[in-house]
Short mmCIF file of C-alpha atoms and ligand atoms in Angstrom, two decimals:
data_model
loop_
_atom_site.label_atom_id
_atom_site.label_comp_id
_atom_site.label_asym_id
_atom_site.label_seq_id
_atom_site.Cartn_x
_atom_site.Cartn_y
_atom_site.Cartn_z
CA MET A 290 111.51 -38.97 -3.62
CA THR A 291 111.47 -37.01 -0.34
CA ARG A 292 109.04 -34.14 -0.17
CA ALA A 293 110.05 -30.51 0.54
CA ILE A 294 109.99 -29.35 4.16
CA ARG A 295 107.29 -27.07 5.63
CA VAL A 296 108.34 -24.71 8.41
CA ALA A 297 106.22 -22.56 10.73
CA ILE A 298 107.66 -19.43 12.32
CA VAL A 299 105.72 -18.15 15.33
CA GLY A 300 106.16 -14.37 15.77
CA GLY A 301 106.39 -11.61 13.18
CA GLY A 302 108.99 -9.39 14.87
CA ILE A 303 112.42 -8.67 13.40
CA GLY A 304 113.68 -12.17 14.24
CA GLY A 305 110.73 -14.11 12.84
CA LEU A 306 110.51 -12.06 9.66
CA ALA A 307 114.28 -12.28 9.10
CA ALA A 308 114.01 -16.07 9.45
CA ALA A 309 111.20 -16.13 6.90
CA VAL A 310 113.29 -14.09 4.44
CA ALA A 311 116.34 -16.34 4.99
CA LEU A 312 114.27 -19.48 4.38
CA LYS A 313 112.19 -18.19 1.47
CA ARG A 314 115.31 -17.02 -0.38
CA ARG A 315 116.39 -20.64 -0.43
CA GLY A 316 113.03 -21.84 -1.66
CA ILE A 317 111.95 -23.27 1.69
CA ASP A 318 108.20 -23.30 2.41
CA ALA A 319 107.90 -21.04 5.48
CA THR A 320 104.83 -19.40 7.05
CA VAL A 321 104.89 -16.71 9.76
CA PHE A 322 102.12 -16.73 12.38
CA GLU A 323 101.76 -13.42 14.22
CA GLN A 324 99.32 -12.85 17.08
CA ALA A 325 98.64 -9.21 16.24
CA ARG A 326 96.01 -8.27 13.67
CA ALA A 327 98.65 -6.26 11.78
CA LEU A 328 102.43 -5.98 11.97
CA THR A 329 103.29 -3.18 14.40
CA GLU A 330 104.01 0.30 13.11
CA ILE A 331 104.99 1.47 16.58
CA GLY A 332 108.49 1.69 17.96
CA ALA A 333 111.63 3.75 17.98
CA GLY A 334 115.21 3.20 16.93
CA VAL A 335 117.18 0.00 16.68
CA GLN A 336 120.89 0.02 15.98
CA LEU A 337 122.09 -2.31 13.28
CA GLN A 338 125.74 -3.23 13.51
CA PRO A 339 128.15 -4.62 10.89
CA ASN A 340 127.42 -8.29 11.68
CA GLY A 341 123.67 -7.79 11.20
CA THR A 342 123.81 -5.28 8.34
CA ARG A 343 126.04 -7.56 6.23
CA LEU A 344 123.45 -10.33 6.57
CA LEU A 345 120.58 -8.04 5.57
CA HIS A 346 122.62 -7.14 2.47
CA SER A 347 123.08 -10.85 1.77
CA PHE A 348 119.25 -11.15 1.87
CA GLY A 349 119.12 -8.59 -0.96
CA LEU A 350 117.86 -5.81 1.32
CA GLY A 351 120.83 -3.40 1.11
CA GLU A 352 119.09 -0.85 -1.09
CA ALA A 353 115.89 -0.82 0.96
CA LEU A 354 117.92 -0.44 4.14
CA SER A 355 119.92 2.47 2.78
CA ALA A 356 116.66 4.22 1.90
CA VAL A 357 115.39 4.20 5.50
CA GLY A 358 118.48 3.91 7.71
CA ALA A 359 120.98 6.47 8.91
CA PRO A 360 124.62 5.41 8.66
CA LEU A 361 126.76 5.92 11.78
CA GLY A 362 130.50 6.48 11.53
CA ASP A 363 133.49 8.59 12.56
CA GLY A 364 132.84 10.93 15.44
CA SER A 365 130.76 8.35 17.32
CA ALA A 366 131.93 8.46 20.93
CA TYR A 367 131.47 7.75 24.65
CA PHE A 368 131.37 10.64 27.13
CA ARG A 369 131.04 11.23 30.83
CA GLN A 370 127.80 12.98 31.76
CA ASP A 371 129.34 16.45 31.56
CA GLY A 372 130.54 15.84 28.00
CA ALA A 373 134.15 14.91 28.81
CA PRO A 374 135.18 12.41 26.07
CA ILE A 375 136.11 8.84 27.10
CA ALA A 376 136.72 6.97 23.83
CA PRO A 377 135.54 6.67 20.22
CA ILE A 378 132.79 4.14 19.46
CA ARG A 379 133.90 1.56 16.90
CA THR A 380 131.46 1.54 13.97
CA THR A 381 133.24 -0.74 11.47
CA ASP A 382 134.46 -4.32 11.54
CA SER A 383 138.18 -5.11 11.56
CA GLN A 384 138.29 -4.86 7.75
CA ASP A 385 136.91 -1.33 8.12
CA ARG A 386 133.65 -2.31 6.45
CA PRO A 387 130.85 0.00 7.64
CA GLY A 388 127.47 -1.30 8.75
CA MET A 389 126.50 0.57 11.87
CA MET A 390 123.20 2.36 11.28
CA GLY A 391 120.17 3.69 13.07
CA VAL A 392 116.87 2.34 11.75
CA HIS A 393 113.29 2.75 12.94
CA ARG A 394 111.97 -0.63 14.11
CA ALA A 395 108.81 -0.18 12.04
CA ASP A 396 110.92 0.52 8.92
CA LEU A 397 112.97 -2.64 9.45
CA VAL A 398 109.85 -4.74 10.04
CA GLY A 399 108.39 -3.19 6.86
CA ILE A 400 111.45 -3.97 4.74
CA LEU A 401 111.50 -7.59 5.90
CA ALA A 402 107.75 -8.05 5.39
CA ASP A 403 107.92 -6.47 1.92
CA ALA A 404 110.60 -8.99 0.94
CA LEU A 405 108.16 -11.87 1.53
CA PRO A 406 105.52 -13.25 -0.84
CA ASP A 407 101.99 -12.09 0.05
CA ASP A 408 100.79 -15.34 1.57
CA THR A 409 103.76 -15.77 3.96
CA ILE A 410 102.50 -13.81 6.99
CA ARG A 411 99.30 -14.86 8.74
CA THR A 412 98.28 -12.24 11.28
CA GLY A 413 95.62 -12.83 13.95
CA HIS A 414 97.25 -16.18 14.79
CA LYS A 415 98.17 -16.42 18.47
CA SER A 416 99.92 -19.69 19.20
CA ILE A 417 98.59 -21.26 22.40
CA GLY A 418 99.84 -24.84 22.24
CA PHE A 419 102.41 -27.18 20.77
CA ASP A 420 102.82 -30.89 20.43
CA GLN A 421 105.11 -33.11 18.40
CA THR A 422 105.69 -36.69 17.32
CA ALA A 423 108.72 -38.23 15.63
CA THR A 424 107.40 -37.04 12.26
CA GLU A 425 105.46 -33.79 12.78
CA ALA A 426 105.15 -30.62 14.88
CA VAL A 427 101.64 -29.37 15.62
CA LEU A 428 100.68 -25.79 16.54
CA THR A 429 97.34 -24.80 17.99
CA PHE A 430 96.08 -21.24 17.81
CA GLU A 431 93.64 -19.20 19.85
CA ASN A 432 91.37 -18.88 16.81
CA GLY A 433 90.89 -22.65 16.79
CA ASP A 434 93.29 -23.49 13.95
CA GLU A 435 95.45 -26.58 14.43
CA LEU A 436 98.23 -26.89 11.86
CA SER A 437 101.00 -29.38 11.35
CA PHE A 438 104.56 -28.74 10.07
CA ASP A 439 107.92 -30.45 9.76
CA ALA A 440 109.52 -27.89 12.08
CA VAL A 441 108.53 -24.89 14.19
CA ILE A 442 110.73 -21.87 14.87
CA ALA A 443 109.58 -20.00 17.97
CA ALA A 444 110.34 -16.32 17.38
CA ASP A 445 107.69 -15.14 19.81
CA GLY A 446 109.80 -12.80 21.89
CA ILE A 447 110.99 -12.57 25.49
CA HIS A 448 107.68 -13.90 26.88
CA SER A 449 107.67 -16.80 24.43
CA ALA A 450 104.70 -19.12 24.82
CA LEU A 451 106.62 -21.90 23.08
CA GLN A 452 109.83 -21.76 25.13
CA GLN A 453 108.21 -23.99 27.82
CA TYR A 454 108.18 -26.89 25.33
CA VAL A 455 111.99 -26.74 25.19
CA VAL A 456 113.11 -25.82 28.73
CA GLU A 457 111.56 -25.48 32.19
CA PRO A 458 109.43 -22.31 32.27
CA SER A 459 111.06 -19.32 34.01
CA GLU A 460 110.46 -15.60 34.31
CA PRO A 461 112.75 -13.07 32.58
CA VAL A 462 115.03 -11.12 34.95
CA TYR A 463 114.21 -7.43 35.54
CA SER A 464 117.36 -5.29 35.36
CA GLY A 465 116.28 -2.48 37.69
CA SER A 466 116.24 0.04 34.84
CA VAL A 467 113.79 1.40 32.32
CA ALA A 468 114.53 3.08 29.01
CA PHE A 469 112.78 6.28 27.92
CA ARG A 470 112.72 6.27 24.13
CA GLY A 471 111.60 8.54 21.36
CA TYR A 472 112.88 10.93 18.73
CA VAL A 473 113.10 14.60 17.86
CA PRO A 474 112.90 16.03 14.31
CA ARG A 475 116.36 17.17 13.23
CA GLU A 476 115.14 20.65 12.33
CA LEU A 477 114.53 21.26 16.05
CA VAL A 478 118.20 20.48 16.84
CA PRO A 479 120.10 21.67 13.74
CA GLU A 480 123.36 21.78 15.72
CA TRP A 481 123.23 18.00 16.35
CA PRO A 482 126.31 16.30 14.80
CA GLU A 483 125.52 14.13 11.77
CA ARG A 484 126.05 10.38 11.29
CA VAL A 485 127.19 9.64 14.84
CA SER A 486 126.17 7.46 17.77
CA LEU A 487 126.85 9.26 21.06
CA LEU A 488 126.63 7.78 24.55
CA TRP A 489 126.90 9.66 27.86
CA MET A 490 127.41 7.85 31.19
CA GLY A 491 126.50 8.97 34.71
CA ALA A 492 125.67 7.44 38.08
CA ASP A 493 122.92 4.79 37.65
CA ARG A 494 121.96 6.05 34.22
CA HIS A 495 123.09 6.72 30.69
CA MET A 496 121.88 8.35 27.50
CA LEU A 497 122.30 7.06 23.94
CA VAL A 498 121.53 9.24 20.89
CA TYR A 499 121.72 8.39 17.19
CA PRO A 500 119.86 9.38 14.00
CA LEU A 501 117.19 7.49 12.02
CA ARG A 502 115.64 7.89 8.55
CA GLY A 503 118.62 9.43 6.77
CA GLY A 504 119.23 11.71 9.74
CA LYS A 505 115.78 13.35 9.68
CA LEU A 506 115.02 12.05 13.18
CA ILE A 507 117.31 12.12 16.22
CA ASN A 508 116.55 9.03 18.33
CA TYR A 509 117.30 9.09 22.06
CA VAL A 510 117.23 6.37 24.70
CA GLY A 511 117.61 7.47 28.32
CA PHE A 512 118.26 4.57 30.70
CA VAL A 513 117.28 5.30 34.33
CA PRO A 514 116.82 3.22 37.51
CA ARG A 515 113.38 2.07 38.70
CA ALA A 516 112.99 -0.19 41.71
CA GLN A 517 109.78 -1.91 40.68
CA ALA A 518 109.55 -4.28 37.75
CA ALA A 519 108.09 -2.39 34.84
CA ILE A 520 106.36 -3.58 31.69
CA GLU A 521 108.28 -3.66 28.46
CA SER A 522 106.44 -2.15 25.55
CA TRP A 523 107.12 0.19 22.70
CA SER A 524 103.94 2.06 23.49
CA ALA A 525 103.80 2.84 27.24
CA PRO A 526 103.71 6.65 27.37
CA GLY A 527 106.23 8.41 29.62
CA ASP A 528 106.41 11.93 31.03
CA PRO A 529 108.83 14.19 29.09
CA ASP A 530 109.31 16.43 32.17
CA GLN A 531 110.31 13.42 34.21
CA LEU A 532 112.78 12.43 31.50
CA ARG A 533 114.29 15.95 31.49
CA ALA A 534 114.56 15.86 35.31
CA GLU A 535 116.44 12.53 35.14
CA PHE A 536 119.18 14.15 33.04
CA ALA A 537 119.16 17.67 34.55
CA GLY A 538 122.65 19.16 34.77
CA TRP A 539 124.11 16.83 32.09
CA ASP A 540 125.95 17.94 28.95
CA PRO A 541 124.08 21.02 27.57
CA LEU A 542 123.80 19.20 24.20
CA ILE A 543 121.57 16.55 25.83
CA GLN A 544 119.56 19.05 27.81
CA HIS A 545 118.82 21.03 24.67
CA LEU A 546 117.75 17.86 22.85
CA LEU A 547 115.45 16.81 25.70
CA GLU A 548 113.87 20.28 25.80
CA GLN A 549 112.45 19.47 22.34
CA VAL A 550 110.81 16.20 23.47
CA ASP A 551 107.01 16.35 23.58
CA GLU A 552 106.32 12.61 23.52
CA THR A 553 108.28 9.76 25.09
CA PHE A 554 107.74 6.04 25.68
CA TRP A 555 109.33 3.82 28.27
CA TRP A 556 110.42 0.24 28.28
CA GLY A 557 111.32 -2.01 31.27
CA LEU A 558 114.65 -3.74 30.63
CA ARG A 559 114.67 -7.49 31.09
CA ASP A 560 116.89 -10.33 29.98
CA ARG A 561 117.56 -13.95 30.89
CA ALA A 562 120.62 -15.91 31.84
CA PRO A 563 121.58 -18.04 28.82
CA LEU A 564 119.26 -21.04 28.42
CA PRO A 565 120.74 -24.56 28.61
CA ARG A 566 119.02 -25.61 25.36
CA TRP A 567 117.14 -24.06 22.45
CA THR A 568 115.91 -27.15 20.63
CA GLU A 569 113.58 -30.04 21.37
CA GLY A 570 112.99 -32.35 18.44
CA ARG A 571 111.28 -30.33 15.70
CA LEU A 572 110.94 -27.13 17.76
CA THR A 573 113.65 -24.50 18.12
CA LEU A 574 113.90 -20.99 19.59
CA LEU A 575 115.11 -17.84 17.82
CA GLY A 576 115.72 -14.20 18.77
CA ASP A 577 114.41 -12.93 22.10
CA ALA A 578 112.62 -16.24 22.70
CA ALA A 579 116.07 -17.86 22.83
CA HIS A 580 118.38 -15.13 24.13
CA PRO A 581 116.72 -11.93 25.36
CA MET A 582 119.49 -9.50 26.20
CA LEU A 583 119.91 -6.05 27.65
CA PRO A 584 120.37 -3.42 24.93
CA HIS A 585 123.82 -2.32 26.17
CA LEU A 586 125.65 -3.77 23.17
CA GLY A 587 122.93 -2.87 20.65
CA GLN A 588 122.85 -6.52 19.55
CA GLY A 589 119.31 -7.85 20.23
CA ALA A 590 118.08 -7.44 16.69
CA ASN A 591 121.48 -8.25 15.18
CA GLN A 592 121.71 -11.57 17.00
CA SER A 593 118.22 -12.54 15.84
CA ILE A 594 119.29 -11.81 12.26
CA GLU A 595 122.34 -14.04 12.78
CA ASP A 596 120.00 -16.80 14.04
CA ALA A 597 117.85 -16.35 10.94
CA ALA A 598 120.76 -16.49 8.49
CA THR A 599 122.15 -19.57 10.24
CA LEU A 600 118.82 -21.40 9.94
CA GLY A 601 118.62 -20.42 6.26
CA VAL A 602 121.88 -22.24 5.55
CA LEU A 603 121.18 -25.21 7.82
CA LEU A 604 117.67 -25.94 6.54
CA ASP A 605 118.65 -25.55 2.88
CA GLY A 606 118.27 -28.96 1.25
CA ALA A 607 117.05 -30.61 4.46
CA THR A 608 114.48 -33.41 4.29
CA PRO A 609 111.72 -33.80 6.90
CA GLU A 610 113.79 -36.59 8.47
CA ASP A 611 116.92 -34.38 8.69
CA LEU A 612 115.26 -31.58 10.62
CA PRO A 613 115.82 -32.58 14.26
CA ASP A 614 119.57 -32.98 13.57
CA ARG A 615 119.76 -29.70 11.65
CA LEU A 616 118.04 -27.87 14.51
CA GLN A 617 120.51 -29.39 16.97
CA THR A 618 123.36 -28.09 14.80
CA TYR A 619 121.73 -24.63 14.84
CA GLU A 620 121.66 -24.71 18.65
CA LYS A 621 125.24 -25.92 18.81
CA ILE A 622 126.43 -23.04 16.62
CA ARG A 623 124.26 -20.25 17.94
CA LEU A 624 123.80 -20.83 21.68
CA PRO A 625 127.41 -20.16 22.80
CA ARG A 626 127.73 -17.10 20.55
CA ALA A 627 124.45 -15.53 21.75
CA ALA A 628 125.25 -16.39 25.39
CA ARG A 629 128.53 -14.51 25.13
CA VAL A 630 126.73 -11.46 23.77
CA GLN A 631 123.99 -11.71 26.46
CA GLN A 632 126.64 -11.73 29.18
CA GLY A 633 128.62 -8.97 27.48
CA ALA A 634 125.52 -6.78 27.40
CA ARG A 635 125.04 -7.21 31.16
CA ALA A 636 128.70 -6.31 31.81
CA ASN A 637 128.49 -3.26 29.56
CA GLY A 638 125.39 -2.06 31.41
CA LEU A 639 127.46 -1.86 34.62
CA ARG A 640 130.02 0.29 32.79
CA TYR A 641 127.44 2.54 31.19
CA ASP A 642 125.64 3.03 34.53
CA SER A 643 128.98 3.83 36.22
CA ALA A 644 128.63 0.99 38.76
CA TYR A 645 132.38 1.32 39.45
CA VAL A 646 134.14 2.73 42.52
CA ASP A 647 136.99 3.77 40.23
CA LEU A 648 135.68 5.51 37.12
CA GLU A 649 139.17 5.59 35.62
CA GLN A 650 139.02 1.79 35.63
CA ARG A 651 135.59 1.94 33.93
CA ASP A 652 136.96 4.31 31.29
CA ARG A 653 139.93 2.02 30.62
CA GLU A 654 137.57 -0.94 30.17
CA ILE A 655 135.46 1.08 27.73
CA GLN A 656 138.60 1.99 25.78
CA ASP A 657 139.75 -1.64 25.78
CA SER A 658 136.34 -3.06 24.78
CA VAL A 659 137.07 -2.54 21.09
CA GLN A 660 138.44 -6.09 20.72
CA PHE A 661 135.22 -7.57 22.11
CA ARG A 662 133.20 -5.35 19.76
CA LEU A 663 135.26 -6.55 16.83
CA SER A 664 134.69 -10.17 17.79
CA ILE A 665 130.97 -9.40 17.50
CA PHE A 666 131.18 -7.32 14.32
CA ASP A 667 133.52 -9.70 12.46
CA TYR A 668 131.38 -12.81 12.96
CA ASP A 669 130.20 -14.25 9.65
CA ALA A 670 127.08 -16.28 10.45
CA LEU A 671 126.78 -17.57 6.88
CA ALA A 672 130.37 -18.84 6.78
CA VAL A 673 130.05 -20.54 10.18
CA ALA A 674 126.84 -22.29 9.15
CA GLU A 675 128.19 -23.26 5.73
CA GLU A 676 131.22 -24.79 7.37
CA ALA A 677 128.91 -26.80 9.63
CA VAL A 678 127.01 -28.31 6.69
CA GLY A 679 129.73 -28.06 4.08
CA ILE A 680 127.62 -26.37 1.42
CA HIS A 681 127.84 -23.14 -0.53
CA SER A 682 125.31 -20.45 0.16
CA LEU A 683 123.21 -18.21 -1.99
CA ARG A 684 124.75 -14.80 -1.19
P1 LIG B 150 109.98 -9.44 19.24
O1 LIG B 150 110.45 -8.23 18.56
O2 LIG B 150 109.51 -9.30 20.64
O3 LIG B 150 108.81 -10.06 18.34
C1 LIG B 150 108.05 -11.15 18.80
C2 LIG B 150 106.79 -11.21 17.96
O4 LIG B 150 106.09 -12.39 18.31
C3 LIG B 150 105.85 -10.05 18.20
O5 LIG B 150 105.43 -9.54 16.96
C4 LIG B 150 104.71 -10.67 18.98
O6 LIG B 150 103.48 -10.01 18.76
C5 LIG B 150 104.71 -12.09 18.46
N1 LIG B 150 104.15 -13.07 19.39
C6 LIG B 150 104.38 -13.17 20.72
N2 LIG B 150 103.72 -14.21 21.23
C7 LIG B 150 103.05 -14.80 20.20
C8 LIG B 150 102.22 -15.93 20.11
N3 LIG B 150 101.90 -16.68 21.18
N4 LIG B 150 101.70 -16.27 18.90
C9 LIG B 150 102.01 -15.53 17.80
N5 LIG B 150 102.79 -14.44 17.84
C10 LIG B 150 103.33 -14.08 19.03
N6 LIG B 150 117.20 -4.39 20.06
C11 LIG B 150 118.23 -3.61 19.66
O7 LIG B 150 119.22 -4.10 19.11
N7 LIG B 150 118.14 -2.26 19.89
C12 LIG B 150 117.00 -1.67 20.42
O8 LIG B 150 116.97 -0.45 20.57
C13 LIG B 150 115.89 -2.50 20.82
N8 LIG B 150 114.70 -2.02 21.36
C14 LIG B 150 113.61 -2.90 21.62
C15 LIG B 150 112.35 -2.47 22.14
C16 LIG B 150 111.28 -3.38 22.36
C17 LIG B 150 109.97 -2.92 22.92
C18 LIG B 150 111.43 -4.74 22.09
C19 LIG B 150 110.27 -5.71 22.27
C20 LIG B 150 112.69 -5.17 21.64
C21 LIG B 150 113.76 -4.25 21.42
N9 LIG B 150 115.02 -4.66 20.99
C22 LIG B 150 116.05 -3.86 20.63
C23 LIG B 150 115.25 -6.01 20.88
C24 LIG B 150 115.13 -6.31 19.48
O9 LIG B 150 114.07 -5.57 18.88
C25 LIG B 150 114.89 -7.77 19.47
O10 LIG B 150 115.99 -8.40 20.06
C26 LIG B 150 114.77 -8.19 18.04
O11 LIG B 150 113.78 -7.42 17.42
C27 LIG B 150 114.39 -9.63 17.95
O12 LIG B 150 113.16 -9.74 18.52
P2 LIG B 150 112.23 -10.95 18.22
O13 LIG B 150 111.73 -10.87 16.82
O14 LIG B 150 112.90 -12.16 18.69
O15 LIG B 150 111.03 -10.62 19.25
#
């Protein structure tokens, strides 16, 4: 009889933890190795969208998500910088199922981690090396551990240490912009409209605002140009006065919100062109390690959840011998989809930063982008993966 597979997931961010949940739900032996001593509590908002939210519900996390998220719906809209409306923001899929919500990154990490058995996550494990044979994949860690598995999922983020074992090493591409991020307690801006995602666009910059934690926090992200490459981190402190100056003269609603900011963090925006491959033998890439993207479609986390759900289906019932083929199927399904979203996020950034001679043309493209949004929101990662292996899933 063939033995059950053992899978290592390197990285305990949203992507790695979602993969662990997807695998564990199907009874697959999965362990997460995270370099940090504890899972990070830091961060600001992440937008979940219908394609990602539906999958989190399929993982049994709907109730937990509702307790910490803030649903986004009608009234969500795009504006020019002075507040002139451009178009509504689509928040449902084409069957009008909701699923757009603001969630604090730490809350989402917490929900995923809480869904895992106690011994699943091993913190203080920084992966520093990888090797494989026809029958096993071996990880080495900075603490001296050397552990062998049937497959390794590299979910170690945009600066992935494991990516080099799949493709030629390359640096991520700096976008020329940084994002100032943070939140304001709702009681300081009682006039702020409820349950909406609002996005204002001006020359070289844009501002996105949506609620978190049942609407108790109003999360803002101000995207502004910076010539020099900047670090990306949830915890690099920024200057609130500088942030206010960047958006001086914009819609009074934004200016009033920014007047309440007493702490802000900034994040250098980087992505990559789509990689040619994600899989080498028993090693595959997931999330930002595979497809780091600019945040201008709000899909980074959602795509990593799609990766996770896909792997859950594809590894279900696999034997150690099957794994290289199953991981190739994962790449075949996921790489073109994620590449399309990566490229779409770059294109949307040009619209949001008004990099158009003719702004009427930009506005028309924003209005027409609903079909592209729906093609993202309607995607059913479970169904696509099930079709690929011809099995029924645990929903
Ligand atoms: P990450 O979240 O980067 O997690 C990678 C994990 O791997 C980290 O915990 C890291 O400590 C660990 N790690 C790294 N190297 C090693 C190693 N050698 N050994 C062991 N562990 C290692 N997406 C959105 O949709 N909206 C947003 O607003 C948004 N904001 C973001 C802000 C920041 C600062 C970051 C980093 C990402 C943001 N994203 C956002 C992207 C989104 O969070 C990611 O696309 C999504 O979380 C998937 O990320 P990931 O799990 O692949 O990688």
